Rosetta silent file (secondary structure, phi, psi, omega in degrees, C-alpha in Angstrom):
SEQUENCE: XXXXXXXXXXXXXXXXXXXXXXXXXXXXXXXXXXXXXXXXXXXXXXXXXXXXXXXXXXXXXXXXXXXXXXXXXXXXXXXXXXXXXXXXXXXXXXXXXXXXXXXXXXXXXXXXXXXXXXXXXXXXXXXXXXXXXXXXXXXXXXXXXXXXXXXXXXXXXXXXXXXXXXXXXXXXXXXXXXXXXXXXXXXXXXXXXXXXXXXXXXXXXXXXXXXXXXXXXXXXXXXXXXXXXXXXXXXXXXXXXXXXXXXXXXXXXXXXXXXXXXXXXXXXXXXXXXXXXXXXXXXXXXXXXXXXXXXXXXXXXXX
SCORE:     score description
SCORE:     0.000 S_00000001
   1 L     0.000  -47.584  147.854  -59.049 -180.574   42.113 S_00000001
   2 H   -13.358  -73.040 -179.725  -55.935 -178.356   41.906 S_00000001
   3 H   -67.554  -20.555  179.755  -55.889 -179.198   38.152 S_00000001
   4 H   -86.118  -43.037  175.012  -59.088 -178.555   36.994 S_00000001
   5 H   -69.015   11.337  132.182  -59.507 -175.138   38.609 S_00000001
   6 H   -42.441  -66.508 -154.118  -56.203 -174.761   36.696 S_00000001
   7 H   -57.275  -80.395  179.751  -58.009 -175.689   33.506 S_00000001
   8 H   -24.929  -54.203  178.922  -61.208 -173.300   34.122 S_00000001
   9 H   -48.398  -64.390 -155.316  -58.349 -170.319   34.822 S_00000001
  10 H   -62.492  -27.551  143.195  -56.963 -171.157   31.431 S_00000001
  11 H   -66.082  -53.869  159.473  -60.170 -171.340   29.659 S_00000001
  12 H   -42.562  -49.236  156.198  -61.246 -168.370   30.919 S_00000001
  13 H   -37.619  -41.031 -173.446  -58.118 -166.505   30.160 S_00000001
  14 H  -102.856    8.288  169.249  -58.447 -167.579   26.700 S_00000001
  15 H   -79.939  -56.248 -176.711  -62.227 -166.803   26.561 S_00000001
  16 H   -74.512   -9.214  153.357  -61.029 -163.257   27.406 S_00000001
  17 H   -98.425   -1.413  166.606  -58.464 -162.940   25.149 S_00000001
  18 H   -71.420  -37.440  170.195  -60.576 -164.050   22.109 S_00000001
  19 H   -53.031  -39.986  174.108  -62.926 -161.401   23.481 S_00000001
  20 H   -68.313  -56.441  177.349  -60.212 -158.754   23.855 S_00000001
  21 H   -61.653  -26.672 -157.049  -59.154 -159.789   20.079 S_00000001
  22 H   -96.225  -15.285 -170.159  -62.835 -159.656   18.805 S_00000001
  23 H   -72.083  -45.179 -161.751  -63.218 -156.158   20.782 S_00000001
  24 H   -70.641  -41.095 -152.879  -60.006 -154.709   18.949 S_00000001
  25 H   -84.527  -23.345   16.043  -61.265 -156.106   15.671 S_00000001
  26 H   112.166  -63.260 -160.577  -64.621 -154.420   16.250 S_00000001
  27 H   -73.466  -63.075 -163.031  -62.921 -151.601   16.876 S_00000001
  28 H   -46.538  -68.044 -166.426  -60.459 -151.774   13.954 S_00000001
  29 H   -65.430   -7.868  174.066  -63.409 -152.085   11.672 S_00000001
  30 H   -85.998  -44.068  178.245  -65.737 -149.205   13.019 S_00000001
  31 H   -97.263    2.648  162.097  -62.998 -146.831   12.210 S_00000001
  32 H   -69.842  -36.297 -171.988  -62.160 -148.415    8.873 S_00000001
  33 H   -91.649    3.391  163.484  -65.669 -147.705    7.600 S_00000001
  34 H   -76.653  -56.727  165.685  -65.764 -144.303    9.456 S_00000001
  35 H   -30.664  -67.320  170.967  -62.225 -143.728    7.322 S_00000001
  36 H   -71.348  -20.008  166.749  -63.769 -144.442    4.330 S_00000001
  37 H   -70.461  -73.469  167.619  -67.215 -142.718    4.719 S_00000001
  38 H   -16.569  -49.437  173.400  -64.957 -139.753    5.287 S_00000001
  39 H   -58.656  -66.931  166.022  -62.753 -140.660    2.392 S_00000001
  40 H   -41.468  -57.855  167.529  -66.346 -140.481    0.347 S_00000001
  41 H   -78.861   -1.522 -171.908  -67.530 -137.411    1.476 S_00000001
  42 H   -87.655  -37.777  171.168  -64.351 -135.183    1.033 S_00000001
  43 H   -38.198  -53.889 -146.330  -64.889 -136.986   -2.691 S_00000001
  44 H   -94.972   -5.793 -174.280  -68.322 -136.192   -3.107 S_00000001
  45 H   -88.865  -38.012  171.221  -67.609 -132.494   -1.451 S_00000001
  46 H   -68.176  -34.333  166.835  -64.654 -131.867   -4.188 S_00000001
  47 H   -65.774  -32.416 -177.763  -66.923 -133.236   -7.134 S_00000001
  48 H   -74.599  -25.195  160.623  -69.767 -131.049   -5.762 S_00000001
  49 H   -73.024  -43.751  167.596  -67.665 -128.083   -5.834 S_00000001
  50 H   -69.481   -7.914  155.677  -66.653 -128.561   -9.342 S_00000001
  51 H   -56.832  -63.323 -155.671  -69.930 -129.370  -10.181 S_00000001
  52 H   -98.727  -32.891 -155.308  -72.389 -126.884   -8.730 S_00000001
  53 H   -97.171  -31.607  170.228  -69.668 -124.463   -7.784 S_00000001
  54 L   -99.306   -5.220 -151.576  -67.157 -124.218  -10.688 S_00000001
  55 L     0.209   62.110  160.267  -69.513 -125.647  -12.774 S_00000001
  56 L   -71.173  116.095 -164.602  -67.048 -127.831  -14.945 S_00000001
  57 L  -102.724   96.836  163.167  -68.719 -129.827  -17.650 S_00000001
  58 L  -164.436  176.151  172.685  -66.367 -132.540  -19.133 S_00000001
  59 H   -41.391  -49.872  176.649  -66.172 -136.408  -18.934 S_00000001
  60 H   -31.477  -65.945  174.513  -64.369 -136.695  -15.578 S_00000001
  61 H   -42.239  -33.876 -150.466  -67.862 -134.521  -14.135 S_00000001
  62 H   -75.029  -73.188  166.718  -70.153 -136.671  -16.281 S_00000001
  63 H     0.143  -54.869  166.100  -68.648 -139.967  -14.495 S_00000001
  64 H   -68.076  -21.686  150.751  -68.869 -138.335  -11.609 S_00000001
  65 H   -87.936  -40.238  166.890  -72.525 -137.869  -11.351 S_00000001
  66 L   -60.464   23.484 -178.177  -72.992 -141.389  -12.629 S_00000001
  67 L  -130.253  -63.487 -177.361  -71.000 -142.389   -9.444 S_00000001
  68 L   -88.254  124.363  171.377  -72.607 -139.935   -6.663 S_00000001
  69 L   -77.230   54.391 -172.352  -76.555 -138.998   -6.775 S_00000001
  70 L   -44.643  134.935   86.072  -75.885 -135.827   -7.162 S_00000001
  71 E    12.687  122.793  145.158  -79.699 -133.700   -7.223 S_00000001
  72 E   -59.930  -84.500 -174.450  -80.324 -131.643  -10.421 S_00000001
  73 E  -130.508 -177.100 -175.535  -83.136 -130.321   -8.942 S_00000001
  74 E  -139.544   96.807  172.152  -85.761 -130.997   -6.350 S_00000001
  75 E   -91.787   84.270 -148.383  -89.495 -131.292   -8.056 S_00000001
  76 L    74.736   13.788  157.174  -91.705 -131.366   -5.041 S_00000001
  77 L   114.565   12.976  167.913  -89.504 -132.788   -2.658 S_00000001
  78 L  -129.027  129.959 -147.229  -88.211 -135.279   -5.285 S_00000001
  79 E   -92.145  175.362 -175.126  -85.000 -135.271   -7.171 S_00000001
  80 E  -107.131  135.244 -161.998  -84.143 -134.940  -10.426 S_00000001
  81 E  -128.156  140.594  176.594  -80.377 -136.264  -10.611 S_00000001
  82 H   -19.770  -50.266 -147.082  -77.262 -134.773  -12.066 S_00000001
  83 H   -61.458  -74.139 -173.727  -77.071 -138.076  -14.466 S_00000001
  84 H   -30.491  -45.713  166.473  -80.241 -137.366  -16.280 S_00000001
  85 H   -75.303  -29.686  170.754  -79.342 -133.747  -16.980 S_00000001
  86 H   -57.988  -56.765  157.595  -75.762 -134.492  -18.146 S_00000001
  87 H   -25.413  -44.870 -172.205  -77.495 -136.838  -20.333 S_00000001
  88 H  -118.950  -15.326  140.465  -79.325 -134.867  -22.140 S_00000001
  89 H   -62.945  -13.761 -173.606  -76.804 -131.799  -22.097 S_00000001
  90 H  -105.064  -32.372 -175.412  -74.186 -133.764  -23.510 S_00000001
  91 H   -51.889  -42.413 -125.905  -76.908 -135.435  -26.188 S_00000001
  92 H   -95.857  -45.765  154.029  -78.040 -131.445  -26.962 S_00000001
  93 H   -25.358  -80.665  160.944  -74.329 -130.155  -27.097 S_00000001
  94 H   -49.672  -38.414  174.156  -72.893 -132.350  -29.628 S_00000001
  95 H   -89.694   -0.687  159.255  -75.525 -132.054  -31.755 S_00000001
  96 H   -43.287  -66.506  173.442  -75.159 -128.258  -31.620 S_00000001
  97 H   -30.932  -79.076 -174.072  -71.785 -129.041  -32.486 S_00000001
  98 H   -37.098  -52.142 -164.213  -72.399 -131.431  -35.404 S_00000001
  99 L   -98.838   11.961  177.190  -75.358 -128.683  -36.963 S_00000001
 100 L    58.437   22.521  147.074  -73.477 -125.047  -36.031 S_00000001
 101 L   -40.268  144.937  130.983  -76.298 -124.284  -33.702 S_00000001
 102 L  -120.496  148.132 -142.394  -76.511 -122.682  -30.669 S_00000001
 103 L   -63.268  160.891 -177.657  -76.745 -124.756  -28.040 S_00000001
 104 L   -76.605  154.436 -177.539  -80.005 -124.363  -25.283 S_00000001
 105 L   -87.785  143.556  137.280  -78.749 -122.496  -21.645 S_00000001
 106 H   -14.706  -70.369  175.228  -78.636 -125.115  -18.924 S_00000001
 107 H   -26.719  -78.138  171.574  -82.117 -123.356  -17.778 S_00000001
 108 H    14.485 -101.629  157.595  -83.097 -124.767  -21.112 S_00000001
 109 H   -60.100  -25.779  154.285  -82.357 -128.143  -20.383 S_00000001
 110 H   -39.711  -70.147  160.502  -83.543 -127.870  -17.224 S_00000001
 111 H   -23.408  -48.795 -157.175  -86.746 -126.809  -18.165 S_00000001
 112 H   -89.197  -68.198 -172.268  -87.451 -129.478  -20.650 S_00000001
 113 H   -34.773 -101.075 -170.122  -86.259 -132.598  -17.721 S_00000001
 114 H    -5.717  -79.975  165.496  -89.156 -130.499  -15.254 S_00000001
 115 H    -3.289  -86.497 -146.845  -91.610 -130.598  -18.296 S_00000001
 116 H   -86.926  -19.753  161.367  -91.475 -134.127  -18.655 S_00000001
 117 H   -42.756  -58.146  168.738  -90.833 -135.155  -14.980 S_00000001
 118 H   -79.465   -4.274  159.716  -94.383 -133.354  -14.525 S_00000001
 119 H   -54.565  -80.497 -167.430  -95.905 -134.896  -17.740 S_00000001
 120 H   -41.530 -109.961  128.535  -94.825 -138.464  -15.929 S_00000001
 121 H    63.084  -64.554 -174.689  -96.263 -137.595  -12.678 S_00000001
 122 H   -80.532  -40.927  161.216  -99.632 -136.195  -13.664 S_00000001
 123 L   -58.026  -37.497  150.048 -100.036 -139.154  -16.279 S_00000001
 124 H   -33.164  -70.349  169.879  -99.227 -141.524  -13.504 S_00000001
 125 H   -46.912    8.699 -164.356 -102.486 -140.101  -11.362 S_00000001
 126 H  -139.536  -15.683  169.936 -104.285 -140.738  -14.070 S_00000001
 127 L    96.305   15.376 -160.787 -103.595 -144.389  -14.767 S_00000001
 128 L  -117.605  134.321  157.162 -101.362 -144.083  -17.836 S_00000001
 129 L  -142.357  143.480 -177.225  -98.265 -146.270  -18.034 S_00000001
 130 L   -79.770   88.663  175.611  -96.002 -147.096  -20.755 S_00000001
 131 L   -39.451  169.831 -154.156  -94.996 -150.376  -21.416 S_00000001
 132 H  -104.229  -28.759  171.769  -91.694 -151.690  -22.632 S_00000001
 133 H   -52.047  -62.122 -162.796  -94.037 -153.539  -25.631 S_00000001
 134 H   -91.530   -7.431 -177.121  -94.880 -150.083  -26.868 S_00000001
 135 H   -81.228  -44.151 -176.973  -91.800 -148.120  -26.509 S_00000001
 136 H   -83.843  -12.767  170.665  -89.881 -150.734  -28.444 S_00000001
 137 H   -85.656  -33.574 -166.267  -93.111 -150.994  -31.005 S_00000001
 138 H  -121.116   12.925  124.331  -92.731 -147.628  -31.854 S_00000001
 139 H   -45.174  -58.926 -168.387  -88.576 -147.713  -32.364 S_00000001
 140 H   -76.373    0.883  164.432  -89.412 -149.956  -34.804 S_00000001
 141 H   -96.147  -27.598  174.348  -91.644 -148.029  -36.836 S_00000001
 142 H   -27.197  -51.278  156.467  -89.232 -144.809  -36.264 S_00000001
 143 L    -9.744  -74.495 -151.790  -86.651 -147.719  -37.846 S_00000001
 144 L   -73.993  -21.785  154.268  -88.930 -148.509  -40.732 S_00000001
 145 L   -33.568  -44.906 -158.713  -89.833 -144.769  -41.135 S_00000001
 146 L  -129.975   28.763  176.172  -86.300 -143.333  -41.635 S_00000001
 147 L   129.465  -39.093 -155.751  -84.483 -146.357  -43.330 S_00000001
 148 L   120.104  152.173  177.191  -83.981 -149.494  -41.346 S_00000001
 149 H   -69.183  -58.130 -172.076  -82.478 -149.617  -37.644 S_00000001
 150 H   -43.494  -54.589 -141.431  -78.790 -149.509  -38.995 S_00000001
 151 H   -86.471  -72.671 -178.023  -79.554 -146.176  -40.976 S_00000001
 152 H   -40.950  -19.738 -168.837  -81.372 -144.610  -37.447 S_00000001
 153 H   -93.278  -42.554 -158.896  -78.583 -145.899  -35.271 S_00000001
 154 H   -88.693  -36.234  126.679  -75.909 -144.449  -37.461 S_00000001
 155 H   -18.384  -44.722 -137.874  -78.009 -140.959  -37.214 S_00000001
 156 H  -112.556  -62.783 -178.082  -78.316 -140.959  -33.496 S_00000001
 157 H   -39.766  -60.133  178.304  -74.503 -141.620  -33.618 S_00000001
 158 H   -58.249  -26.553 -176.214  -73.800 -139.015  -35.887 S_00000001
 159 H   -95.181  -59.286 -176.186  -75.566 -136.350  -34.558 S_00000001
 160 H  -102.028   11.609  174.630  -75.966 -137.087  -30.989 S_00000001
 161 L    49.965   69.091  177.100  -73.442 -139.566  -30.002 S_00000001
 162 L  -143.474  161.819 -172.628  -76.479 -141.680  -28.385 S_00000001
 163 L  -123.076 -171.275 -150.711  -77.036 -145.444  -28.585 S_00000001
 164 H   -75.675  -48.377 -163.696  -80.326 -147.457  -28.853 S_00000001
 165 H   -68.639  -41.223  178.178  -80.885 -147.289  -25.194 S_00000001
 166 H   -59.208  -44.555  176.482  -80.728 -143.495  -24.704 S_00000001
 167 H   -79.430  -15.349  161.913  -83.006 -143.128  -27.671 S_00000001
 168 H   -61.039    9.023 -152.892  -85.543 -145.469  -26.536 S_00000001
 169 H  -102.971  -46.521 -177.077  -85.166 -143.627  -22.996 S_00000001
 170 H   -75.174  -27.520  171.477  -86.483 -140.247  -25.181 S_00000001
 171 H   -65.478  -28.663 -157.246  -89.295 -142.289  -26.791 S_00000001
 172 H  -101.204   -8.545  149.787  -90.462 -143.223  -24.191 S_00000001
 173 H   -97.607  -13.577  166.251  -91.276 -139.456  -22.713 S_00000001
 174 H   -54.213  -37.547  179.837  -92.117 -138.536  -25.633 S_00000001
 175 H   -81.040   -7.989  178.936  -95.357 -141.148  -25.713 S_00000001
 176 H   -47.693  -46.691 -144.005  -95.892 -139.860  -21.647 S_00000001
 177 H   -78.837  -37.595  164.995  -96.544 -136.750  -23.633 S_00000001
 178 H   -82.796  -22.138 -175.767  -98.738 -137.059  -26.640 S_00000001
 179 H   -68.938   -5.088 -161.344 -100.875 -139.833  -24.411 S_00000001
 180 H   -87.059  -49.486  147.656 -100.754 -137.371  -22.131 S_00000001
 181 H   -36.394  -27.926 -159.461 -102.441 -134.293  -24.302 S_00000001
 182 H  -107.344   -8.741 -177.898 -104.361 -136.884  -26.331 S_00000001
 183 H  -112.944  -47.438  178.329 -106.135 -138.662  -22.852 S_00000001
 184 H   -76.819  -28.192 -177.100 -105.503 -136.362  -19.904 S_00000001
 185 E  -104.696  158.309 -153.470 -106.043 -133.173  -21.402 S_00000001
 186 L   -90.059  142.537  170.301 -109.922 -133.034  -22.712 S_00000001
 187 E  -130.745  149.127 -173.207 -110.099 -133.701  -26.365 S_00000001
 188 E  -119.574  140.800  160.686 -112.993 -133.602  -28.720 S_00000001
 189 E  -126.863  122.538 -179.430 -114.124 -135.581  -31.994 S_00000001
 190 E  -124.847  176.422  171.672 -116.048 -133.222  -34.083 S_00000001
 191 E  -138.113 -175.465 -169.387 -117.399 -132.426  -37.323 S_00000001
 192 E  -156.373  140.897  179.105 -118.132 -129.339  -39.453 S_00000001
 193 E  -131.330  108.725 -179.275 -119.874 -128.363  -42.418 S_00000001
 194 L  -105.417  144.693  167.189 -118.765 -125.184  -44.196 S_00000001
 195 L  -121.695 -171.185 -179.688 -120.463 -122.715  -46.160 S_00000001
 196 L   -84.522  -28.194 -174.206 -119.775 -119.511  -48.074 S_00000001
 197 L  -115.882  171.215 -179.130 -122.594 -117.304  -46.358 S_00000001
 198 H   -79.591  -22.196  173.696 -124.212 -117.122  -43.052 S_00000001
 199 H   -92.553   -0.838  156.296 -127.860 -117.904  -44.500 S_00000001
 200 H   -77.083  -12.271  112.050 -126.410 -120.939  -46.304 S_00000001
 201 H   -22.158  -93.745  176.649 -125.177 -121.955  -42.778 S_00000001
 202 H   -12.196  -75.611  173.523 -128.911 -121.418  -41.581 S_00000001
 203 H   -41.497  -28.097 -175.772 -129.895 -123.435  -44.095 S_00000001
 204 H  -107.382  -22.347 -178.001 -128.239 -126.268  -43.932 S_00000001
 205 H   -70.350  -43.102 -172.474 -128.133 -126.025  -39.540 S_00000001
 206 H   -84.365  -40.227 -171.848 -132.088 -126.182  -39.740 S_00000001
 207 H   -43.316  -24.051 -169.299 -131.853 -129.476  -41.992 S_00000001
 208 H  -101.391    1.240  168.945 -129.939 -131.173  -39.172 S_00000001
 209 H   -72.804  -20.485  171.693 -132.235 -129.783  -36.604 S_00000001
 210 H  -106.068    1.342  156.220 -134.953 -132.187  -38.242 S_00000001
 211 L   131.916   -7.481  169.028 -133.224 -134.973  -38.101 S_00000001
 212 L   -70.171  116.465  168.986 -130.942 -135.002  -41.537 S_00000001
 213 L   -46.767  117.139 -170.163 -127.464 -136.766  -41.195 S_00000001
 214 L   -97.639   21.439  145.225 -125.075 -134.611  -40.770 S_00000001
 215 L   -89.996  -29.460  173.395 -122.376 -136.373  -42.137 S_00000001
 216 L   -78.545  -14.660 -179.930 -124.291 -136.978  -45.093 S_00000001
 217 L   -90.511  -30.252 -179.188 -125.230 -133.416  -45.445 S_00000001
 218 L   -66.425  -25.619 -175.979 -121.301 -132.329  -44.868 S_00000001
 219 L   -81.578  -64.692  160.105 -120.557 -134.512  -47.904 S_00000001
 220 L   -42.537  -52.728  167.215 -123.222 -133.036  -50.184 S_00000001
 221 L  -102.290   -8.116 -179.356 -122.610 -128.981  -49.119 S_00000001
 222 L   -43.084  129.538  154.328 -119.464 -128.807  -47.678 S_00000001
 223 L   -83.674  -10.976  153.586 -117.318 -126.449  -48.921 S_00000001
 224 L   -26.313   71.648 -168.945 -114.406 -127.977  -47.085 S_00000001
 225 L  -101.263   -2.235  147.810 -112.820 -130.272  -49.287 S_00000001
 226 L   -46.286  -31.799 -150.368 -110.173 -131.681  -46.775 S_00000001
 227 L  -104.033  -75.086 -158.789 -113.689 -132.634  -44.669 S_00000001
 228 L   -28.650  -33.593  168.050 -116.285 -133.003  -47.223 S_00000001
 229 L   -67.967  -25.708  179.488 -115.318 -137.133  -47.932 S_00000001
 230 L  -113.632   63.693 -149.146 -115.364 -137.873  -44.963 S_00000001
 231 L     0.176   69.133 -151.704 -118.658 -136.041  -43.538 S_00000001
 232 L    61.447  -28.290 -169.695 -116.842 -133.177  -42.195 S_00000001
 233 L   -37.397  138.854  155.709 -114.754 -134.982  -39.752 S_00000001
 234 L  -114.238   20.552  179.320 -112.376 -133.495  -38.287 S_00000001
 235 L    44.092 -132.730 -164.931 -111.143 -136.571  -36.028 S_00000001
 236 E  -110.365  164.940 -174.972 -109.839 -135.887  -32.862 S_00000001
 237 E  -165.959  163.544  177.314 -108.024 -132.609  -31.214 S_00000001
 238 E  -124.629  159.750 -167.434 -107.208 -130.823  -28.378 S_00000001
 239 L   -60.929  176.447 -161.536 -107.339 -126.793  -28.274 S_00000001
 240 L    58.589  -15.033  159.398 -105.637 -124.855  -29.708 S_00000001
 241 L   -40.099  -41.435 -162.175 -105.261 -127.304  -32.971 S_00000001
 242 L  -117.270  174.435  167.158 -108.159 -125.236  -34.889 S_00000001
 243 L   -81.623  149.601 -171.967 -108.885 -121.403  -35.257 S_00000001
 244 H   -39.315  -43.824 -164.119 -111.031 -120.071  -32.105 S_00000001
 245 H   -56.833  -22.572 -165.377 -114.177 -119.934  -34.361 S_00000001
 246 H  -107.619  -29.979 -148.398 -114.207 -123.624  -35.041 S_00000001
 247 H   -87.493  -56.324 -129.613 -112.330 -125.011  -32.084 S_00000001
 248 H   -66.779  -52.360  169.497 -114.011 -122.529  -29.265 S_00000001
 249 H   -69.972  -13.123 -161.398 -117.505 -123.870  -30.151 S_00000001
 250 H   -81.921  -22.995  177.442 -116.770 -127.849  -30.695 S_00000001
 251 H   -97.351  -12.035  177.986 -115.422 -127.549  -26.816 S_00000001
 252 H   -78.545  -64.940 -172.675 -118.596 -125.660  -25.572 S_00000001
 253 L   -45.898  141.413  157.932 -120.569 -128.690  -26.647 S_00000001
 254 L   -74.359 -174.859  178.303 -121.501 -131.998  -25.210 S_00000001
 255 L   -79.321  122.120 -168.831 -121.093 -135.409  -26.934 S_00000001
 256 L    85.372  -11.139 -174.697 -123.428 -135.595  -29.333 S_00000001
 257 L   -98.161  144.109 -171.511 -124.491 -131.960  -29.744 S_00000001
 258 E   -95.983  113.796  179.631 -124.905 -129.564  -32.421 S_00000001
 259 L   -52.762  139.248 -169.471 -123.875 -125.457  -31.881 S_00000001
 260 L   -85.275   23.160  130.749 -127.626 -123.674  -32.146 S_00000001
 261 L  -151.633  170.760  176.963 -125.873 -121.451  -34.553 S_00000001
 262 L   -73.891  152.605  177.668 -123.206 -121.134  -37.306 S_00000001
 263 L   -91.179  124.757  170.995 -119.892 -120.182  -36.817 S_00000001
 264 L   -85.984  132.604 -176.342 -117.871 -117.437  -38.484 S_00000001
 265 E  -126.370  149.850  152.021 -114.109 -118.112  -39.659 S_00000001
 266 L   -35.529  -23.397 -156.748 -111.895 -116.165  -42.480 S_00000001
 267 L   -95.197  -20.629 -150.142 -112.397 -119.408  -44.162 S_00000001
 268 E   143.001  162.395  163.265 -116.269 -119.452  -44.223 S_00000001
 269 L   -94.429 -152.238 -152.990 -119.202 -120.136  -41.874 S_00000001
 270 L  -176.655  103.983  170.114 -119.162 -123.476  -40.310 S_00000001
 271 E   -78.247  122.350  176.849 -122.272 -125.629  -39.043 S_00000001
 272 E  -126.432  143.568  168.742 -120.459 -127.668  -35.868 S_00000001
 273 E  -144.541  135.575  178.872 -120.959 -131.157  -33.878 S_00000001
 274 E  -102.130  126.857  168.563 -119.221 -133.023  -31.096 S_00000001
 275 E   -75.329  -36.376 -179.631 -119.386 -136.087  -31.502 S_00000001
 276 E  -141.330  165.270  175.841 -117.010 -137.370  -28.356 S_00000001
 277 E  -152.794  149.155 -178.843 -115.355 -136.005  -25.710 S_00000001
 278 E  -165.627  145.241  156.551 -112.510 -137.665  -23.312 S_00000001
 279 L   110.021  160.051 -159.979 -109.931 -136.619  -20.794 S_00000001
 280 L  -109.612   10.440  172.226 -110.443 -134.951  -17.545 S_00000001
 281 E  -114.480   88.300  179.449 -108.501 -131.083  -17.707 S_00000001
 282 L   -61.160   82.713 -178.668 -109.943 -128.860  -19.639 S_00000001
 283 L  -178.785  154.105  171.080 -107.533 -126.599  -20.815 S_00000001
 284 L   -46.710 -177.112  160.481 -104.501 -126.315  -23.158 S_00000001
 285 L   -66.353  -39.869 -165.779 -100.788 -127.707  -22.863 S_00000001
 286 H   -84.620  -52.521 -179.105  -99.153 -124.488  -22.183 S_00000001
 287 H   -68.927  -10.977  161.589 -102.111 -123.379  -19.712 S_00000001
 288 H   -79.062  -44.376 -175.596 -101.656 -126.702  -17.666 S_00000001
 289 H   -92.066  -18.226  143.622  -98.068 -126.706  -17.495 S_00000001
 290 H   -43.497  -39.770  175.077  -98.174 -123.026  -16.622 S_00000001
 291 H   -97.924  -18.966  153.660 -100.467 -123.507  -13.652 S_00000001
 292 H   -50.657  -58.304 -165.381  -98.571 -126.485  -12.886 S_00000001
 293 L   -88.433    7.791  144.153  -95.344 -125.535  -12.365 S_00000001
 294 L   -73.723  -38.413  170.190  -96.701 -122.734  -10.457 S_00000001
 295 L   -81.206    6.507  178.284  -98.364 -124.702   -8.054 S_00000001
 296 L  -136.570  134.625 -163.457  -95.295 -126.765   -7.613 S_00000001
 297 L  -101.416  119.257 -170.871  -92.555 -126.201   -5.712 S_00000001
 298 E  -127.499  119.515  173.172  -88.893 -126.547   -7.546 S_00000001
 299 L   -27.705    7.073 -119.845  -85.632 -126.514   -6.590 S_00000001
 300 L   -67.715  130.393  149.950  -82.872 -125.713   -9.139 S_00000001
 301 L  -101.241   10.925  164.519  -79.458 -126.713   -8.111 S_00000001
 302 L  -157.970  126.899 -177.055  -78.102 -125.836  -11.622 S_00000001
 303 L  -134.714    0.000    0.000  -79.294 -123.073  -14.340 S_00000001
């Protein structure tokens, strides 16, 4: 009996020093990873002063925003990070360089990221997303456009010290942006038939009021002769594309309708019809992103 409640002491003793060991180790390891969070922020507090505070631009910095998620900016309570602006300051720089330019202010580039941050954003709500299919379909006509991929690659090098990936990375806001103008912002497909006088307008404006095709009439009287082959067309556009006289009615109009009188331009007057209409904000690019970025609240941590 003696010996076993021996034993039991000595297991228990060595239950409590495993316990004792596992406490200290416990221990050990709560202030190694305190040590090291610490170690990390006095890091990310010395990069942030040379960053935001000294505002030193050179590899060491760039690295250093590709390490830490350093905040550009804040667009609506969401950031825009350091990497992405280095990125495209060091792209905008060098090719400054290369062409004797001078280079865009930091605002600049700022500016431009915000742009297309709220381009994504408002094309998102809207249903539009770009596939990896079409971004890489339309390198390759860029490619076939300007040479062959070797000839575009060795461009991108020369001027902007960018690779394949970065420029596909720019393609691919670039198509947010015309789908976003040619679907989100309201566009019209119209046609037009110009003449030299306003009762030769009349004239040809009551013919399509009875019921005469007025692509076939644009081909016969235009005076147009960009238009005139094609019945007037003027395919599709978004304001500001045409002078007010042409554009301002073709945007009044429904789908299908004809303006109830001719239009005066320096070029002539000008019998108009919309044929289509699509996208849901009616108003230009500059007056959208102007009431946008008013209505939205942004951050700058660099300018």
């Amino acid at each position: 009996m003696f010996e076993q409640l021996k034993t039991r002491l000595i297991n228990w003793r060595s239950r409590l020093d495993i316990y004792a060991l596992k406490n200290r180790w416990q221990f050990k390891r709560q202030h190694i990873i305190i040590l090291i969070l610490a170690l990390y922020l006095i890091w990310v507090i010395i990069w942030g002063v040379a960053i935001f505070g000294r505002k030193v631009f050179n590899e060491k910095v760039i690295f250093a925003a590709y390490t830490f998620p350093y905040p550009a900016a804040f667009i609506n309570g969401r950031p825009l990070f350091l990497t992405e602006f280095y990125r495209h300051k060091k792209y905008v720089l060098y090719f400054s360089s290369q062409t004797k330019q001078t280079p865009p202010s930091d605002k600049e580039i700022l500016d431009t990221l915000i742009k297309d941050d709220l381009i994504r954003r408002e094309s998102a709500k809207k249903g539009i997303r770009i596939a990896s299919a079409e971004v890489e379909s339309t390198f390759e006509q860029i490619a076939k456009d300007k040479g062959g991929k070797e000839q575009i690659l060795k461009v991108l090098e020369g001027l902007y010290k960018m690779k394949e990936s970065d420029f596909k990375r720019l393609i691919k806001k670039r198509i947010y942006e015309e789908r976003f103008r040619s679907e989100v912002l309201v566009n019209v497909k119209a046609r037009h038939i110009m003449m030299g006088s306003e009762s030769e307008a009349n004239e040809i404006l009551e013919k399509v009021k009875k019921g005469e095709d007025f692509a076939e009439l644009a081909k016969k009287f235009s005076k147009d002769a960009s238009t005139k082959d094609k019945g007037g067309d003027l395919g599709w556009f978004s304001r500001d594309t045409y002078p007010a006289e042409l554009e301002g009615p073709a945007f009044e109009l429904k789908a299908g309708e004809v303006y109830p009188k001719p239009s005066k331009s320096p070029l002539g007057w000008h019998v108009i019809k919309t044929d289509e209409r699509r996208g849901s904000i009616d108003l230009n690019f500059n007056q959208w992103f102007s009431a946008t970025k008013q209505k939205s609240v942004v951050w700058r941590l660099v300018d």
